[in-house]
Structures are given as structure tokens and as C-alpha cells.
Tab-separated table of C-alpha atoms and ligand atoms in Angstrom:
chain	number	residue	atom	x	y	z
A	1	MET	CA	114.432	30.463	11.192
A	2	ARG	CA	113.250	30.285	7.628
A	3	LEU	CA	110.274	32.536	7.923
A	4	ASN	CA	108.221	33.704	5.003
A	5	TYR	CA	107.183	37.269	4.531
A	6	PRO	CA	105.651	38.797	1.390
A	7	SER	CA	108.237	39.056	-1.377
A	8	ASN	CA	107.066	42.551	-2.333
A	9	VAL	CA	108.544	43.929	0.904
A	10	LYS	CA	111.922	45.525	0.260
A	11	ILE	CA	114.146	46.060	3.264
A	12	VAL	CA	116.205	49.199	3.722
A	13	LYS	CA	118.716	48.631	6.500
A	14	ILE	CA	119.588	51.450	8.855
A	15	PRO	CA	121.590	51.326	12.080
A	16	CYS	CA	118.734	52.693	14.223
A	17	THR	CA	115.274	54.040	13.383
A	18	GLY	CA	116.582	57.330	14.783
A	19	ARG	CA	118.317	57.577	11.398
A	20	VAL	CA	114.964	57.649	9.592
A	21	ASP	CA	114.578	61.001	7.943
A	22	ILE	CA	111.343	62.474	6.617
A	23	MET	CA	112.929	62.768	3.172
A	24	MET	CA	113.792	59.037	3.096
A	25	ILE	CA	110.123	58.156	3.418
A	26	LEU	CA	108.961	60.838	0.977
A	27	ARG	CA	111.518	59.711	-1.628
A	28	ALA	CA	110.248	56.153	-1.322
A	29	PHE	CA	106.755	57.386	-2.139
A	30	GLU	CA	108.080	59.498	-5.003
A	31	SER	CA	109.683	56.376	-6.433
A	32	GLY	CA	106.223	54.813	-6.483
A	33	VAL	CA	106.051	52.490	-3.470
A	34	ASP	CA	102.560	51.782	-2.128
A	35	GLY	CA	103.460	51.814	1.549
A	36	VAL	CA	106.314	52.090	4.029
A	37	PHE	CA	106.673	50.608	7.467
A	38	VAL	CA	109.372	51.535	9.885
A	39	ALA	CA	110.389	48.646	12.143
A	40	GLY	CA	112.004	49.988	15.279
A	41	CYS	CA	113.071	48.377	18.525
A	42	LEU	CA	110.644	48.083	21.406
A	43	GLU	CA	109.933	51.347	23.148
A	44	GLY	CA	112.276	51.848	26.069
A	45	GLU	CA	114.858	49.512	24.550
A	46	CYS	CA	116.590	51.794	22.073
A	47	HIS	CA	120.363	51.336	22.204
A	48	PHE	CA	120.607	55.091	21.570
A	49	LEU	CA	117.841	55.776	24.111
A	50	LYS	CA	115.391	57.747	21.977
A	51	GLY	CA	115.961	56.710	18.349
A	52	ASN	CA	112.704	54.785	18.032
A	53	LEU	CA	110.720	57.490	19.823
A	54	ARG	CA	112.057	60.109	17.421
A	55	ALA	CA	111.215	57.857	14.482
A	56	LYS	CA	107.681	57.505	15.815
A	57	LYS	CA	107.227	61.288	15.817
A	58	ARG	CA	108.665	61.593	12.309
A	59	VAL	CA	106.389	58.856	10.994
A	60	GLN	CA	103.491	60.756	12.515
A	61	TYR	CA	104.677	63.936	10.793
A	62	VAL	CA	105.032	62.197	7.428
A	63	LYS	CA	101.477	60.886	7.784
A	64	GLY	CA	100.353	64.521	7.843
A	65	LEU	CA	102.484	65.403	4.800
A	66	LEU	CA	101.092	62.451	2.842
A	67	ASP	CA	97.518	63.288	3.797
A	68	GLU	CA	98.149	66.866	2.665
A	69	SER	CA	99.497	65.566	-0.641
A	70	GLY	CA	96.493	63.307	-1.164
A	71	ILE	CA	98.510	60.095	-0.816
A	72	ASP	CA	96.847	58.869	2.435
A	73	GLY	CA	98.938	58.897	5.590
A	74	ALA	CA	97.765	55.360	6.411
A	75	ARG	CA	100.337	54.155	3.874
A	76	VAL	CA	103.107	54.711	6.413
A	77	GLU	CA	103.254	53.051	9.826
A	78	MET	CA	105.667	52.521	12.668
A	79	TYR	CA	105.967	49.128	14.355
A	80	ASN	CA	108.019	48.194	17.374
A	81	LEU	CA	109.628	44.779	17.665
A	82	SER	CA	112.892	43.401	18.920
A	83	ALA	CA	115.589	41.942	16.712
A	84	ALA	CA	114.841	38.548	18.283
A	85	GLN	CA	111.207	38.590	17.150
A	86	GLY	CA	111.540	37.120	13.667
A	87	GLN	CA	108.040	35.717	13.836
A	88	ARG	CA	106.634	39.107	14.664
A	89	PHE	CA	108.581	40.712	11.811
A	90	ALA	CA	107.004	38.288	9.346
A	91	ALA	CA	103.580	38.922	10.870
A	92	VAL	CA	104.014	42.697	10.683
A	93	ALA	CA	105.184	42.481	7.069
A	94	ARG	CA	102.067	40.472	6.223
A	95	GLU	CA	99.801	42.838	8.166
A	96	MET	CA	101.212	45.937	6.481
A	97	THR	CA	101.133	44.335	3.037
A	98	GLU	CA	97.492	43.429	3.564
A	99	LYS	CA	96.677	46.913	4.785
A	100	VAL	CA	98.335	48.543	1.774
A	101	ARG	CA	96.668	46.070	-0.582
A	102	LEU	CA	93.312	47.233	0.743
A	103	LEU	CA	94.319	50.867	0.149
A	104	GLY	CA	95.203	49.962	-3.428
A	105	PRO	CA	98.141	51.108	-5.548
A	106	SER	CA	99.711	54.478	-4.757
A	107	PRO	CA	97.861	57.297	-6.530
A	108	VAL	CA	101.291	58.550	-7.639
A	109	LYS	CA	101.663	55.463	-9.836
A	110	ILE	CA	98.119	55.765	-11.134
A	111	GLY	CA	98.670	59.421	-12.047
A	112	ARG	CA	101.802	58.669	-14.048
B	22	MET	CA	115.171	85.991	14.284
B	23	ILE	CA	112.154	86.266	12.011
B	24	VAL	CA	109.829	83.337	12.596
B	25	ALA	CA	107.626	81.950	9.865
B	26	ASN	CA	105.281	79.055	9.268
B	27	ARG	CA	105.019	76.861	6.174
B	28	LYS	CA	101.713	77.507	4.412
B	29	PRO	CA	99.287	74.612	3.996
B	30	LEU	CA	100.050	72.609	0.855
B	31	GLU	CA	96.635	73.265	-0.607
B	32	GLU	CA	97.217	77.012	-0.633
B	33	ILE	CA	100.618	76.605	-2.287
B	34	LEU	CA	99.246	74.202	-4.900
B	35	GLU	CA	96.622	76.785	-5.793
B	36	MET	CA	99.251	79.519	-6.317
B	37	ILE	CA	101.259	77.408	-8.724
B	38	ARG	CA	98.349	75.591	-10.372
B	39	PRO	CA	98.965	76.739	-13.970
B	40	TYR	CA	102.720	76.214	-13.882
B	41	LYS	CA	104.846	73.211	-14.781
B	42	LYS	CA	108.368	74.492	-14.186
B	43	ILE	CA	109.022	76.195	-10.898
B	44	LEU	CA	112.010	77.466	-8.986
B	45	LEU	CA	111.623	76.679	-5.281
B	46	LEU	CA	113.845	79.056	-3.363
B	47	GLY	CA	114.864	78.505	0.257
B	48	CYS	CA	116.731	80.891	2.549
B	49	ASN	CA	119.623	79.941	4.799
B	50	GLU	CA	118.944	82.434	7.566
B	51	CYS	CA	116.006	82.874	9.976
B	52	VAL	CA	113.593	80.535	8.196
B	53	THR	CA	116.225	77.793	8.342
B	54	VAL	CA	116.587	78.208	12.090
B	55	CYS	CA	112.818	78.133	12.656
B	56	ALA	CA	112.497	75.139	10.273
B	57	ALA	CA	110.059	76.841	7.917
B	58	GLY	CA	111.976	77.552	4.716
B	59	GLY	CA	115.558	76.281	4.761
B	60	GLN	CA	117.142	73.654	2.560
B	61	ARG	CA	115.406	70.798	4.374
B	62	GLU	CA	111.982	72.390	4.080
B	63	VAL	CA	112.669	73.058	0.406
B	64	GLY	CA	113.286	69.311	-0.022
B	65	VAL	CA	110.131	68.343	1.841
B	66	LEU	CA	107.907	70.843	0.026
B	67	ALA	CA	109.335	69.882	-3.375
B	68	SER	CA	108.620	66.253	-2.610
B	69	GLU	CA	105.068	67.012	-1.470
B	70	LEU	CA	104.418	69.067	-4.598
B	71	ARG	CA	105.779	66.363	-6.888
B	72	LEU	CA	103.737	63.659	-5.142
B	73	SER	CA	100.593	65.710	-5.252
B	74	ARG	CA	100.947	66.712	-8.884
B	75	ALA	CA	101.989	63.197	-9.989
B	76	LYS	CA	98.872	61.862	-8.305
B	77	ASP	CA	96.791	64.159	-10.517
B	78	GLY	CA	98.737	63.155	-13.618
B	79	ASN	CA	100.048	66.710	-13.874
B	80	GLU	CA	103.757	66.344	-13.224
B	81	ILE	CA	105.860	69.323	-12.277
B	82	GLU	CA	109.526	70.147	-12.677
B	83	ILE	CA	111.039	71.758	-9.605
B	84	ARG	CA	114.500	73.199	-9.193
B	85	GLU	CA	115.398	73.291	-5.518
B	86	HIS	CA	117.765	76.067	-4.591
B	87	THR	CA	118.612	77.699	-1.278
B	88	LEU	CA	120.251	81.111	-1.072
B	89	GLU	CA	122.412	82.366	1.773
B	90	ARG	CA	119.861	85.184	2.168
B	91	GLN	CA	116.965	86.467	0.100
B	92	CYS	CA	117.155	89.954	1.588
B	93	ASP	CA	120.428	90.937	-0.099
B	94	HIS	CA	121.056	91.660	-3.767
B	95	GLU	CA	124.388	89.897	-3.851
B	96	TYR	CA	122.788	86.549	-3.092
B	97	ILE	CA	119.686	87.008	-5.210
B	98	ASP	CA	121.975	87.820	-8.144
B	99	GLN	CA	123.111	84.196	-8.022
B	100	ILE	CA	119.814	83.002	-9.485
B	101	ARG	CA	119.951	85.394	-12.457
B	102	PRO	CA	121.645	82.868	-14.805
B	103	PHE	CA	118.814	80.349	-14.523
B	104	VAL	CA	115.707	82.068	-13.116
B	105	GLY	CA	114.574	82.694	-16.702
B	106	ASP	CA	114.207	78.942	-17.253
B	107	TYR	CA	111.313	78.788	-14.795
B	108	GLU	CA	107.748	80.041	-15.046
B	109	ILE	CA	107.407	81.113	-11.426
B	110	VAL	CA	109.483	81.455	-8.261
B	111	LEU	CA	108.076	79.958	-5.061
B	112	SER	CA	110.005	81.548	-2.200
B	113	MET	CA	110.289	80.031	1.270
B	114	ALA	CA	111.874	83.171	2.762
B	115	CYS	CA	110.129	85.677	5.027
B	116	GLY	CA	107.972	88.353	3.405
B	117	ALA	CA	111.015	90.610	3.014
B	118	GLY	CA	112.864	87.952	1.054
B	119	VAL	CA	109.910	87.178	-1.203
B	120	GLN	CA	109.543	90.868	-2.071
B	121	TYR	CA	113.218	91.439	-2.650
B	122	VAL	CA	113.468	88.498	-5.022
B	123	ALA	CA	110.436	89.901	-6.857
B	124	GLU	CA	112.019	93.374	-7.019
B	125	THR	CA	115.252	91.921	-8.342
B	126	CYS	CA	113.724	89.527	-10.874
B	127	ARG	CA	111.053	91.852	-12.203
B	128	SER	CA	110.011	89.632	-15.087
B	129	LYS	CA	109.076	86.750	-12.768
B	130	LEU	CA	106.066	86.181	-10.609
B	131	VAL	CA	107.334	85.422	-7.083
B	132	VAL	CA	104.922	83.878	-4.568
B	133	PRO	CA	105.283	83.016	-0.854
B	134	ALA	CA	105.347	79.491	0.563
B	135	VAL	CA	105.466	80.623	4.205
B	136	ASP	CA	103.474	82.927	6.449
B	137	THR	CA	105.811	85.338	8.196
B	138	THR	CA	104.742	85.683	11.794
B	139	PHE	CA	107.004	87.291	14.403
B	140	LEU	CA	110.396	88.312	15.771
B	141	GLY	CA	111.272	85.727	18.330
B	142	VAL	CA	113.520	83.165	19.934
B	143	THR	CA	114.053	79.410	19.951
B	144	MET	CA	112.765	78.279	23.353
B	145	GLU	CA	113.751	74.656	22.805
B	146	GLN	CA	114.190	72.504	19.729
B	147	GLY	CA	110.958	72.797	17.772
B	148	VAL	CA	109.470	75.635	19.864
B	149	TRP	CA	109.665	79.347	18.988
B	150	SER	CA	108.051	82.302	20.667
B	151	GLU	CA	107.540	86.015	20.103
B	152	ARG	CA	109.667	88.643	21.828
B	153	CYS	CA	109.691	91.921	19.876
B	154	GLN	CA	107.472	93.900	17.536
B	155	GLY	CA	110.105	96.262	16.216
B	156	CYS	CA	108.440	99.356	17.677
B	157	GLY	CA	111.421	101.530	16.819
B	158	ASN	CA	111.868	102.931	20.322
B	159	CYS	CA	112.893	100.227	22.747
B	160	ILE	CA	111.797	100.529	26.368
B	161	LEU	CA	113.200	97.253	27.702
B	162	ASP	CA	115.313	99.263	30.169
B	163	LYS	CA	112.132	100.329	31.941
B	164	THR	CA	110.462	96.935	32.053
B	165	GLY	CA	113.026	94.555	33.436
B	166	GLY	CA	114.054	93.451	29.958
B	167	ILE	CA	110.618	92.060	29.106
B	168	CYS	CA	108.753	93.687	26.250
B	169	PRO	CA	105.244	94.892	27.107
B	170	ILE	CA	104.506	95.595	23.436
B	171	ALA	CA	105.151	92.056	22.257
B	172	ARG	CA	104.345	90.084	25.380
B	173	CYS	CA	101.224	91.771	26.693
B	174	ALA	CA	98.228	90.912	24.525
B	175	LYS	CA	97.076	94.542	24.747
B	176	SER	CA	100.558	96.049	24.502
B	177	LEU	CA	99.847	97.960	27.702
B	178	LEU	CA	102.615	100.288	28.804
B	179	ASN	CA	101.385	100.299	32.395
B	180	GLY	CA	99.963	96.941	33.332
B	181	PRO	CA	98.668	94.541	34.191
B	182	CYS	CA	95.031	94.858	33.265
B	183	GLY	CA	92.220	93.300	35.281
B	184	GLY	CA	92.375	90.154	33.163
B	185	SER	CA	95.635	88.967	34.647
B	186	SER	CA	95.048	85.915	36.795
B	187	GLY	CA	97.448	83.435	38.359
B	188	GLY	CA	100.217	84.765	36.131
B	189	LYS	CA	98.245	84.059	32.963
B	190	CYS	CA	96.659	86.391	30.440
B	191	GLU	CA	92.914	86.501	29.974
B	192	ILE	CA	93.222	85.683	26.275
B	193	ASP	CA	94.426	82.151	26.977
B	194	LYS	CA	95.297	80.134	30.094
B	195	GLU	CA	98.453	78.927	28.345
B	196	VAL	CA	99.761	82.451	27.725
B	197	ASP	CA	101.829	84.150	30.417
B	198	CYS	CA	100.678	87.623	31.395
B	199	GLY	CA	103.440	89.878	30.053
B	200	TRP	CA	103.016	92.273	32.932
B	201	GLN	CA	103.238	89.520	35.524
B	202	LEU	CA	106.541	88.543	33.913
B	203	ILE	CA	107.700	92.164	34.090
B	204	ILE	CA	106.770	92.497	37.770
B	205	ASP	CA	108.408	89.173	38.669
B	206	ARG	CA	111.563	90.220	36.888
B	207	LEU	CA	111.665	93.702	38.423
B	208	GLN	CA	111.283	92.086	41.827
B	209	GLU	CA	114.151	89.712	41.059
B	210	LEU	CA	116.288	92.675	40.035
B	211	GLY	CA	115.298	94.726	43.086
B	212	GLN	CA	113.937	97.405	40.734
B	213	MET	CA	110.331	97.592	41.887
B	214	ASP	CA	110.715	101.384	42.088
B	215	ARG	CA	110.655	101.320	38.262
B	216	TYR	CA	107.215	99.772	38.394
B	217	GLU	CA	105.964	102.836	40.253
B	218	GLU	CA	107.014	105.101	37.385
B	219	ILE	CA	104.264	105.680	34.860
B	220	ILE	CA	105.453	105.031	31.321
B	221	PRO	CA	104.115	107.928	29.209
B	222	VAL	CA	102.072	107.529	26.044
B	223	LYS	CA	104.285	106.071	23.367
B	224	ASP	CA	105.061	107.869	20.135
B	225	TRP	CA	104.082	105.180	17.666
B	226	THR	CA	105.423	107.049	14.650
B	227	THR	CA	108.713	105.200	15.164
B	228	ALA	CA	106.767	101.960	14.695
B	229	ARG	CA	104.765	100.895	11.641
B	230	ASP	CA	102.236	103.664	12.331
B	231	GLY	CA	104.740	106.169	10.971
B	232	GLY	CA	104.689	104.452	7.576
B	233	PRO	CA	107.326	102.237	5.961
B	234	ARG	CA	110.679	102.632	7.671
B	235	LYS	CA	114.125	102.977	6.236
B	236	ARG	CA	117.534	103.144	7.853
B	237	MET	CA	120.629	104.752	6.428
B	238	ARG	CA	124.255	105.072	7.463
B	239	GLU	CA	125.909	107.635	5.260
B	240	ASP	CA	129.417	106.494	6.222
B	241	LEU	CA	128.758	103.040	4.815
B	242	ARG	CA	127.232	104.080	1.525
B	243	LEU	CA	129.262	103.730	-1.619
C	419	LIG	S1	110.041	97.793	23.241
C	419	LIG	FE1	109.871	97.834	21.026
C	419	LIG	S2	111.943	97.433	20.248
C	419	LIG	FE2	111.931	96.902	22.438
C	419	LIG	S3	111.504	94.710	22.451
C	419	LIG	FE3	109.529	95.730	22.604
C	419	LIG	S4	108.769	95.987	20.524
C	419	LIG	FE4	110.949	95.444	20.424
C	420	LIG	S1	96.383	89.827	31.296
C	420	LIG	FE1	98.461	90.600	31.250
C	420	LIG	S2	99.229	90.085	29.178
C	420	LIG	FE2	97.019	89.820	29.145
C	420	LIG	S3	96.283	91.779	28.365
C	420	LIG	FE3	96.231	91.933	30.642
C	420	LIG	S4	98.207	92.804	31.223
C	420	LIG	FE4	98.370	92.161	29.071
């Protein structure tokens, strides 16, 4: 499958979205990224049972932190897709890129 | 443990508005356990502050440091070598910690990043609830081990009041009636005779009403 997804998307590999920590996402924003999406397995299909559900809650929490900081919580999202859904991954990457493009560059970058 | 709550970012930003170099000080004890002001919360708050200030083009330098405790001189002394390099100390400890850091580092302004709330327990991960108000004269032996001061909204010594309904307190349908809990527990323990005893008016001078409290053990003093 040679699928195209926007070249501005950088992938950070982790063994399970349960490994996603609030600080990982915040650091990404501190480094100046415009948006982050967490791609977890389908709900109910986590190899570690609840990893993706925990990630979902953390993403929700980070949304609040970003809103509080004036960065706009909409810049972080959680998506659920299986490892076999390459097409969907490309579609999600395009959707998120488009969404972030509409939000514009991160205000952190503008401020600097 | 002492339970606290992180203050809203906006309030914290306001406290440190004029400053560009701050020391953000966490505490490894109670506020770590209740996830309000430990090392992790120091990291999250520092990140939020940096993001927020960078957004406004007003960058801030933050040193993140977490002490074993902020309520003991020996630990606070550890920041002496570098506290002078910062304009202000933002403490994530309970109110006692914030004040003790301020007393120890007299030349620095020390401000709180958390609201200290109650003495309580961890009910499950992420949930804490109040159990004691430090009244200075414990009566748990009379009440089946359930505190009427902390767990009855009116701190009634002989309850319940007429607002108790279906086991819940009249202040909120989600809040258990402290006195219902006491009665249930006394029944479980076969101690309902205790419930018949009237608990006399409490001498509140042992509590905060008697003024600031202090405890001393002569044998331990140096
Ligand atoms: S009776 Fe007083 S000391 Fe005992 S648990 Fe209640 S408030 Fe705390
Ligand atoms: S309903 Fe129960 S807990 Fe609430 S004030 Fe009355 S006795 Fe206290």
C-alpha cells in the first residue's frame, strides 16, 4: 500500500496509546507543533485492554490544559483505527492536517 | 493526607505576571499523592506557563524543583544555593508548605499554585474525599469511627437533622448523610447503645477556635 498522507505529519511511534503521557503532548506543543493527533486502536480492541481508553481521557484532559493556556484544545484529537486500516490512517492524517490548517499556526510560534 | 487542588491557570498567571524568572517548587508528600503539586504537576504547570507566556511573546524561565517536603527546614534549606537566582517562588505545596518556604526564604515573594482543601483519603485512583477537620479532640470512639465534624454538613454532634433523606444529606443528593453513616456503622458493630448517649457540647478551643495551635514534645527538643 503506497498511500499518501501529508508530509508535514511526523509520526512518533509508541507501543500502545496507553503510553501517551500528558507531558508528551505538551512538549510537542512547546516545541512549536500546530496540532497533535493520537491514533489508537479501535475501542474494545486494545491489546492491553484499556490503553486506548486511557489515552482518550488524557487527550480530553490536555484539551482543557491547552484551552487554559490559550492554545486551543481543538489542536489535539484522538482517533481510533486498526493497524490494518492504512486508508483510514491517510484519511485521518489529511482530516487533522486540514483542521489544523484552518486553526492557523500555533500561537506559541507566532509569539516567539 | 492534606488534599489540595491546582489553581486555575489564569489566577497563577496573574500572580507571576511581572516576573520572568521563577522557581516552581513541588512537594513530594501529600500533594503528590492527591496529584495537585508533585513532580508531575510541576512539569505540567511549567509547560502550561511556558506555552501561555510564549503565546503572548513574553517568554518565561522556569526552574522546576520538587522538595521531599516543604514543611521542614532541612528540605527547604536545599533551595538556598539557588533561590536567589529567581524573582519569585511559585509553590505547589499545601498552605503550610508555602508559608514555611516564605518564612525560610524571607527575601523572596512566595505564592501558592494550589488551593489547600481538606484532610482526607484516596477513595480510588483520581478520587479523594474529606474525613477529618483536625478538631483537636477526637470523638471517633463514640461515633462508630465516622467523624460527625467532617462528614455531617452541619457538624452535628447528635444527628441526624431533619434534612436526612434516603441516606443522603439535604445539601446535595450525591452527599451521604454523615449521621446515617454513623448509625449504619453502629448497627453493624452492635453498638446502637452508643447512639442513645447524648454527646455533650464540644469544647472548640482545642480546634481552630482556640487560636493557632502548636505542639511540643520537650523530650525531643534539642
Ligand atoms: S472528631 Fe475531630 S479529630 Fe476526630 S476525625 Fe473528626 S475532626 Fe478529626
Ligand atoms: S442531613 Fe445528615 S449530614 Fe446533612 S446536615 Fe443533616 S445530619 Fe448532617
